[in-house]
XYZ file of C-alpha atoms in Angstrom:
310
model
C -161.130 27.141 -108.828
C -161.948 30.673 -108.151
C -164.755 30.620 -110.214
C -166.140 27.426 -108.185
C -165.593 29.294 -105.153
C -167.922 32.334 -106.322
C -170.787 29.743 -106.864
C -170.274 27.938 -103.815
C -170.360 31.597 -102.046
C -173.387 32.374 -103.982
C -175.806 29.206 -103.846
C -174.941 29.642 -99.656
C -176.165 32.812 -100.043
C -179.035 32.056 -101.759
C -180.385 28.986 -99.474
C -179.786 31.546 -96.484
C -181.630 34.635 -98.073
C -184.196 31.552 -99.340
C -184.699 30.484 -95.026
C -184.825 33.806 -94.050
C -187.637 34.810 -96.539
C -189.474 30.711 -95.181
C -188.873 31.829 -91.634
C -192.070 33.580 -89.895
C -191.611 36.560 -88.253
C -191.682 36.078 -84.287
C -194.917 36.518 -82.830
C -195.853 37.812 -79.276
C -198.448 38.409 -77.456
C -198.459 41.358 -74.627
C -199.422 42.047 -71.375
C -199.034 45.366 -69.090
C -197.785 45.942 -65.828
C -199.986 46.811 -63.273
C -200.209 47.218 -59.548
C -202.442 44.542 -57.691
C -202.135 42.152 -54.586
C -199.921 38.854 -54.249
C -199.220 36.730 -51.853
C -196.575 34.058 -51.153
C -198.450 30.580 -50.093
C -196.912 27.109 -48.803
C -199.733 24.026 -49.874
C -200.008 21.372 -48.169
C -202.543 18.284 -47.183
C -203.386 16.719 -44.202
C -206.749 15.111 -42.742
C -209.602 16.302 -40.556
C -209.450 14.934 -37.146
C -210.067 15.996 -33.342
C -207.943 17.987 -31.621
C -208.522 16.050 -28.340
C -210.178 12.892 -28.656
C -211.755 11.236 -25.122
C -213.130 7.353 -24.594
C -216.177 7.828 -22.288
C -216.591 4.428 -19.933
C -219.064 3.446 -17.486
C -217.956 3.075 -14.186
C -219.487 0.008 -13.797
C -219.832 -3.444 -16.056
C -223.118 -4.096 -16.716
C -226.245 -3.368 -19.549
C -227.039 -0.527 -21.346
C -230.720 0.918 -20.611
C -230.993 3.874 -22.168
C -228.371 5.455 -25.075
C -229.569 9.225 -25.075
C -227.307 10.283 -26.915
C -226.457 10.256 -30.805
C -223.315 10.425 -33.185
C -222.778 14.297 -34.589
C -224.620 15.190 -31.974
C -223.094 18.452 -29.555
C -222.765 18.168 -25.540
C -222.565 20.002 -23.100
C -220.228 19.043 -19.674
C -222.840 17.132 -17.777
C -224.943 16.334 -20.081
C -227.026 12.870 -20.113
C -225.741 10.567 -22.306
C -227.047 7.227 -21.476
C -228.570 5.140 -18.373
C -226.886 1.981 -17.252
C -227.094 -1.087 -14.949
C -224.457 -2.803 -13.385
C -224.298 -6.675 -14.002
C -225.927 -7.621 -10.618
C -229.153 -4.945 -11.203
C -229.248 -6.192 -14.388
C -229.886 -9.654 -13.039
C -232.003 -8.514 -10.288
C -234.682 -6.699 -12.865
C -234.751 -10.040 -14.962
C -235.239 -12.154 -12.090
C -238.231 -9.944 -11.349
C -239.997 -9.566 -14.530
C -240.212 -13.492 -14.697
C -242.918 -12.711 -11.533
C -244.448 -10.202 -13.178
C -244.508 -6.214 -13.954
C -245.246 -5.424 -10.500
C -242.204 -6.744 -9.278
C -239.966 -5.226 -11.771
C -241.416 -2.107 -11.341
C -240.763 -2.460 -7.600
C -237.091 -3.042 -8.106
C -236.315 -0.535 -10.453
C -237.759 2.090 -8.270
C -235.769 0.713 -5.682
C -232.200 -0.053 -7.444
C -231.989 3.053 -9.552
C -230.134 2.739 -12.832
C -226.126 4.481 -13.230
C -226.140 7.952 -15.524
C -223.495 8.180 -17.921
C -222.419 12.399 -17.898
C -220.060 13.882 -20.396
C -217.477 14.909 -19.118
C -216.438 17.876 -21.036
C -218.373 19.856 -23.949
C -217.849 18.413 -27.074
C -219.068 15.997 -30.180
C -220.104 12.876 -30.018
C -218.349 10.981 -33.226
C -218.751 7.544 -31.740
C -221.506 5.541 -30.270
C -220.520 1.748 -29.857
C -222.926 0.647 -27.623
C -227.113 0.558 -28.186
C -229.696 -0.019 -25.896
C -229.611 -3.677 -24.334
C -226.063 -4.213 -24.789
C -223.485 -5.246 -22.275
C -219.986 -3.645 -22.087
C -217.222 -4.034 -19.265
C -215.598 -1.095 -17.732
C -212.954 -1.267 -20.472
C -215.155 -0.426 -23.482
C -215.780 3.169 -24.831
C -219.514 3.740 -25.062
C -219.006 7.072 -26.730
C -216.091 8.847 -28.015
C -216.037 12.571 -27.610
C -214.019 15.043 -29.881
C -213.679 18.339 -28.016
C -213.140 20.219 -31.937
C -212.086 19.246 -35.114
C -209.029 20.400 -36.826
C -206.786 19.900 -39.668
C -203.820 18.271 -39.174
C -201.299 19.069 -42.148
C -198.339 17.184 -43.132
C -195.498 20.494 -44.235
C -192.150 19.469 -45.821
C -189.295 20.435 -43.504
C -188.007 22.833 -45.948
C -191.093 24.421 -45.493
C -191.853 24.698 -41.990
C -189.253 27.622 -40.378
C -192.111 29.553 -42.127
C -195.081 28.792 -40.368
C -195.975 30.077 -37.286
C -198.900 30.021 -34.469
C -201.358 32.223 -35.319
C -200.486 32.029 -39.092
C -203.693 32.896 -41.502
C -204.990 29.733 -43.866
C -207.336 28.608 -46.236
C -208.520 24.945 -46.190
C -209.973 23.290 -48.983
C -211.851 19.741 -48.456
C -211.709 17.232 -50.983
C -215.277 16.483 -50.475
C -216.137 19.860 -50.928
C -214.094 21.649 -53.261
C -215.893 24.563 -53.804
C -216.745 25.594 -50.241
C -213.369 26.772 -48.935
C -212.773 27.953 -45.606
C -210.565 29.639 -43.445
C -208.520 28.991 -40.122
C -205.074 29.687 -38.545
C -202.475 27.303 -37.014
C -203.082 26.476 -33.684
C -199.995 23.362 -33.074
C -196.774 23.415 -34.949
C -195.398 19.489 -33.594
C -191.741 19.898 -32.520
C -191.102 15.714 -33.322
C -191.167 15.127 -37.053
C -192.750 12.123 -39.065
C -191.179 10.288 -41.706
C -193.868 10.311 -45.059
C -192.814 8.520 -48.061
C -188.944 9.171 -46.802
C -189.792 12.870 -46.682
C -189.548 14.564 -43.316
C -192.371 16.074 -42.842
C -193.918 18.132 -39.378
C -197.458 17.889 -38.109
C -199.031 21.368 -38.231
C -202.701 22.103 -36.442
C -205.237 24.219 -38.010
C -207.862 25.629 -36.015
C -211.056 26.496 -38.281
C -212.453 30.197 -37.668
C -215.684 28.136 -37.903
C -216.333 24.494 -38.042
C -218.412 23.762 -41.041
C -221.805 21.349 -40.805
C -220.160 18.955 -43.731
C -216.675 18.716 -42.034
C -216.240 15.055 -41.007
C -212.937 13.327 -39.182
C -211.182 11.593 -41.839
C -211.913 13.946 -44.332
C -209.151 14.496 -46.732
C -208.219 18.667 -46.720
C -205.882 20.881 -48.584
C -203.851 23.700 -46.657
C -203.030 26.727 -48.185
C -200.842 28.828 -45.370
C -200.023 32.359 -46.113
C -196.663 33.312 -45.695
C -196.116 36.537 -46.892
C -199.236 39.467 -48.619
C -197.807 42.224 -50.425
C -201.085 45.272 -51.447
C -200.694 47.545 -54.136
C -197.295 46.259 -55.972
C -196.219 46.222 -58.891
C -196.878 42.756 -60.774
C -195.627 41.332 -64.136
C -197.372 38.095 -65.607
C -194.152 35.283 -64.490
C -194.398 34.076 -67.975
C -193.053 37.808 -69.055
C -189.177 36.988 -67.358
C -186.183 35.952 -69.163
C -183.768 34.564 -66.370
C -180.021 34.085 -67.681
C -177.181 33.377 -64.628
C -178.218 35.822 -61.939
C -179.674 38.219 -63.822
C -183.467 38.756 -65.190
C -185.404 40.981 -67.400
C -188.579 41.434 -69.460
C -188.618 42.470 -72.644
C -190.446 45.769 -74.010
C -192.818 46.789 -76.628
C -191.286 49.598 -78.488
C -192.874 52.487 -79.069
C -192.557 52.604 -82.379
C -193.847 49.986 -84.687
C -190.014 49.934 -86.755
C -187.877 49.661 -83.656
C -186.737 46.822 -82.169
C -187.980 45.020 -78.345
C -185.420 46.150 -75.920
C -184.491 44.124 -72.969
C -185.107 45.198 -69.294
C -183.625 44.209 -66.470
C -185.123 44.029 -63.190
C -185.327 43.004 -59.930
C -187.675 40.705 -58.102
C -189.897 40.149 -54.987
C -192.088 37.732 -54.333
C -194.028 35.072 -56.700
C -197.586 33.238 -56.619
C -196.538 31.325 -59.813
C -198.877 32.996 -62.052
C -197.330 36.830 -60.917
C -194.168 37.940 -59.990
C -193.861 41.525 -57.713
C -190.834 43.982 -59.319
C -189.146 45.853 -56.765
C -186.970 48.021 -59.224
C -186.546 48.455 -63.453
C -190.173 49.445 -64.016
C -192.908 51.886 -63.067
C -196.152 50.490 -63.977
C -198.192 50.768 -67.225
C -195.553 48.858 -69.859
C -196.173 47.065 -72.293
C -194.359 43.413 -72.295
C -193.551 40.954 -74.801
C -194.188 36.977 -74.263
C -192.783 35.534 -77.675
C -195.154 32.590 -78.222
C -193.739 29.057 -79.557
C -195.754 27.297 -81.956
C -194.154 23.542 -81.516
C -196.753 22.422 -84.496
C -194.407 24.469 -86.919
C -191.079 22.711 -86.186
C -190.095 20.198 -88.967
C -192.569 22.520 -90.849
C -192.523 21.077 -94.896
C -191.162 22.585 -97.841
C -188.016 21.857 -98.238
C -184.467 23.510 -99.599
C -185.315 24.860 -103.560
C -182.158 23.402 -104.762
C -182.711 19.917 -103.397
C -184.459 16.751 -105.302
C -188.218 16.659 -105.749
C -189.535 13.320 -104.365
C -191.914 11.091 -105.996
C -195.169 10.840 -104.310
C-alpha cells in the first residue's frame, strides 16, 4: 500500500514538473510613463440643420416673373429675391400681348410688378417656385436658414455635463477627414424619446460654417468635458483593477527579480490613456502580459498517456 502511495506521489510529481517545463514563460511587452495631455470627451451624433428656418411668401397670389435668386446662395435683409404679379396683372399683361408688344409694354410700365425682399440675412436652401409659375399666398417661394448648426442627440446620463459655451469638434459623415470645430449654443430643456433612450437636443454653433456643410448632413459630436496638460499618463491597457483597488505592474530592475505590483490612483480616461494622480512619478517601466489565445489547447499531450494512431 505504502509503496503504491510513493508512486502515485511520484508520477504526480512528475506530470507537474513535466507541465511546468511545457508551459512558456509569460511574455510582456512594456511601455513607460510619461507626462502628456488628455482629455475627457462625451460622443455623440446628430444632423446638420438651421438654427432658424423662415418660409418667405408673396403677399399677393399671382405669377412669378422673375426668380433672382438661387439655392446656396447668401442674402442680405432686403435683398431682391424675385419679381411677381398678382393674378389680375397677370391677366391684364396677357390680355395685352394678344394686341401686340406695344400694348404689353404699355401696361407693364404702367402696372409695375410686386418685389419679393428677404427679410432677414441668411441662406437660401429652398427655391420652390421658377419663373412663370403661379403660387397662392400660402406657398413658400424660398426658404431661408438664418445659420446652420448641429443638432446632437446626448444620452441623459450624459447631459448634466454639457454646458453653453462648451468647446467641440464635429466630424461629418460626408467628410470624414475635414473636422471642424464649434461650441454649444442650445442645450433643449424638453427631452426626446430615441429608440426608448432619453435623449436631449443639444445646439452646436460652428466657429465657421464650412462650404461642403449641407442640412441633412449626418455629423458626429465630440464635446469636451474635461482637458488635463502636462499629467502623468499610463497606457489603460497597463491597469489591473480587482474590487476597489488598481495597480500596474513594474519592470524590475533587475533581470532575476520578480514584477512587483503597484497600486495607484486614478484621474481621468480617454480610453486609450488613463491620468495617475498618486503611486508613480513618471519614467517607469510597465508590464502588459500579452495573451496568445492561438496557444490554448496547444498539442502535445501528457508523456504517460496513450499514443494515438494517426
Amino acid at each position: 500500500m505504502i509503496m503504491v502511495l510513493v508512486v502515485a506521489l511520484v508520477g504526480a510529481a512528475a506530470v507537474y514538473k513535466w507541465q511546468e517545463a511545457q508551459t512558456p514563460p509569460q511574455q510582456y511587452r512594456e511601455v513607460r510613463v510619461e507626462r502628456g495631455d488628455i482629455s475627457f470627451t462625451i460622443l455623440s451624433t446628430g444632423t446638420v440643420g438651421p438654427e432658424r428656418q423662415l418660409d418667405i411668401k408673396a403677399p399677393i397670389a399671382g405669377r412669378a416673373e422673375e426668380i433672382l435668386a438661387e439655392e446656396g446662395q447668401s442674402v442680405k435683409k432686403g435683398d431682391l429675391l424675385a419679381w411677381v404679379s398678382s393674378s389680375e396683372r397677370a391677366a391684364l399683361l396677357d390680355a395685352a400681348q394678344a394686341k401686340g408688344a406695344a400694348e404689353r409694354n404699355k401696361w407693364k410700365e404702367f402696372y409695375r410688378p410686386t418685389p419679393v425682399m428677404a427679410p432677414v440675412s441668411g441662406t437660401i436652401i429652398q427655391r420652390n417656385v421658377e419663373t412663370g409659375q403661379t403660387f397662392t399666398t400660402a406657398d413658400a417661394i424660398f426658404v431661408l436658414s438664418d445659420r446652420l448648426v448641429v443638432k446632437a442627440q446626448v444620452d441623459e446620463v450624459d447631459i448634466a455635463h454639457v454646458k453653453l459655451g462648451q468647446r467641440a469638434r464635429i466630424t461629418l459623415d460626408a467628410y470624414g477627414d475635414q473636422p471642424f470645430d464649434g461650441k454649444v449654443s442650445k442645450v433643449a430643456f424638453d427631452a426626446a424619446l430615441v429608440n426608448n433612450v432619453t435623449t436631449y437636443i443639444v445646439e452646436v454653433l460652428p466657429d465657421k460654417v464650412p462650404p461642403f456643410m449641407r442640412s441633412g448632413m449626418t455629423a458626429n459630436v465630440r464635446f469636451t468635458i474635461l482637458e488635463k496638460k502636462d499629467v502623468l499618463l499610463v497606457s489603460s491597457d497597463a491597469i489591473s483593477y480587482s474590487g476597489e483597488t488598481r495597480s500596474v505592474l513594474l519592470k524590475p530592475a533587475r533581470p532575476e527579480a520578480k514584477p512587483e505590483q503597484q497600486v495607484v490612483e486614478l484621474g481621468i480616461s480617454d480610453g486609450k490613456q488613463t491620468e495617475v494622480l498618486s503611486g508613480l512619478r513618471g519614467g517607469e517601466l510597465l508590464l502588459i502580459p500579452d495573451v496568445d489565445f492561438s496557444k490554448s489547447g496547444a498539442a502535445g499531450g501528457s508523456p504517460f498517456a496513450p499514443s494515438r494512431r494517426r
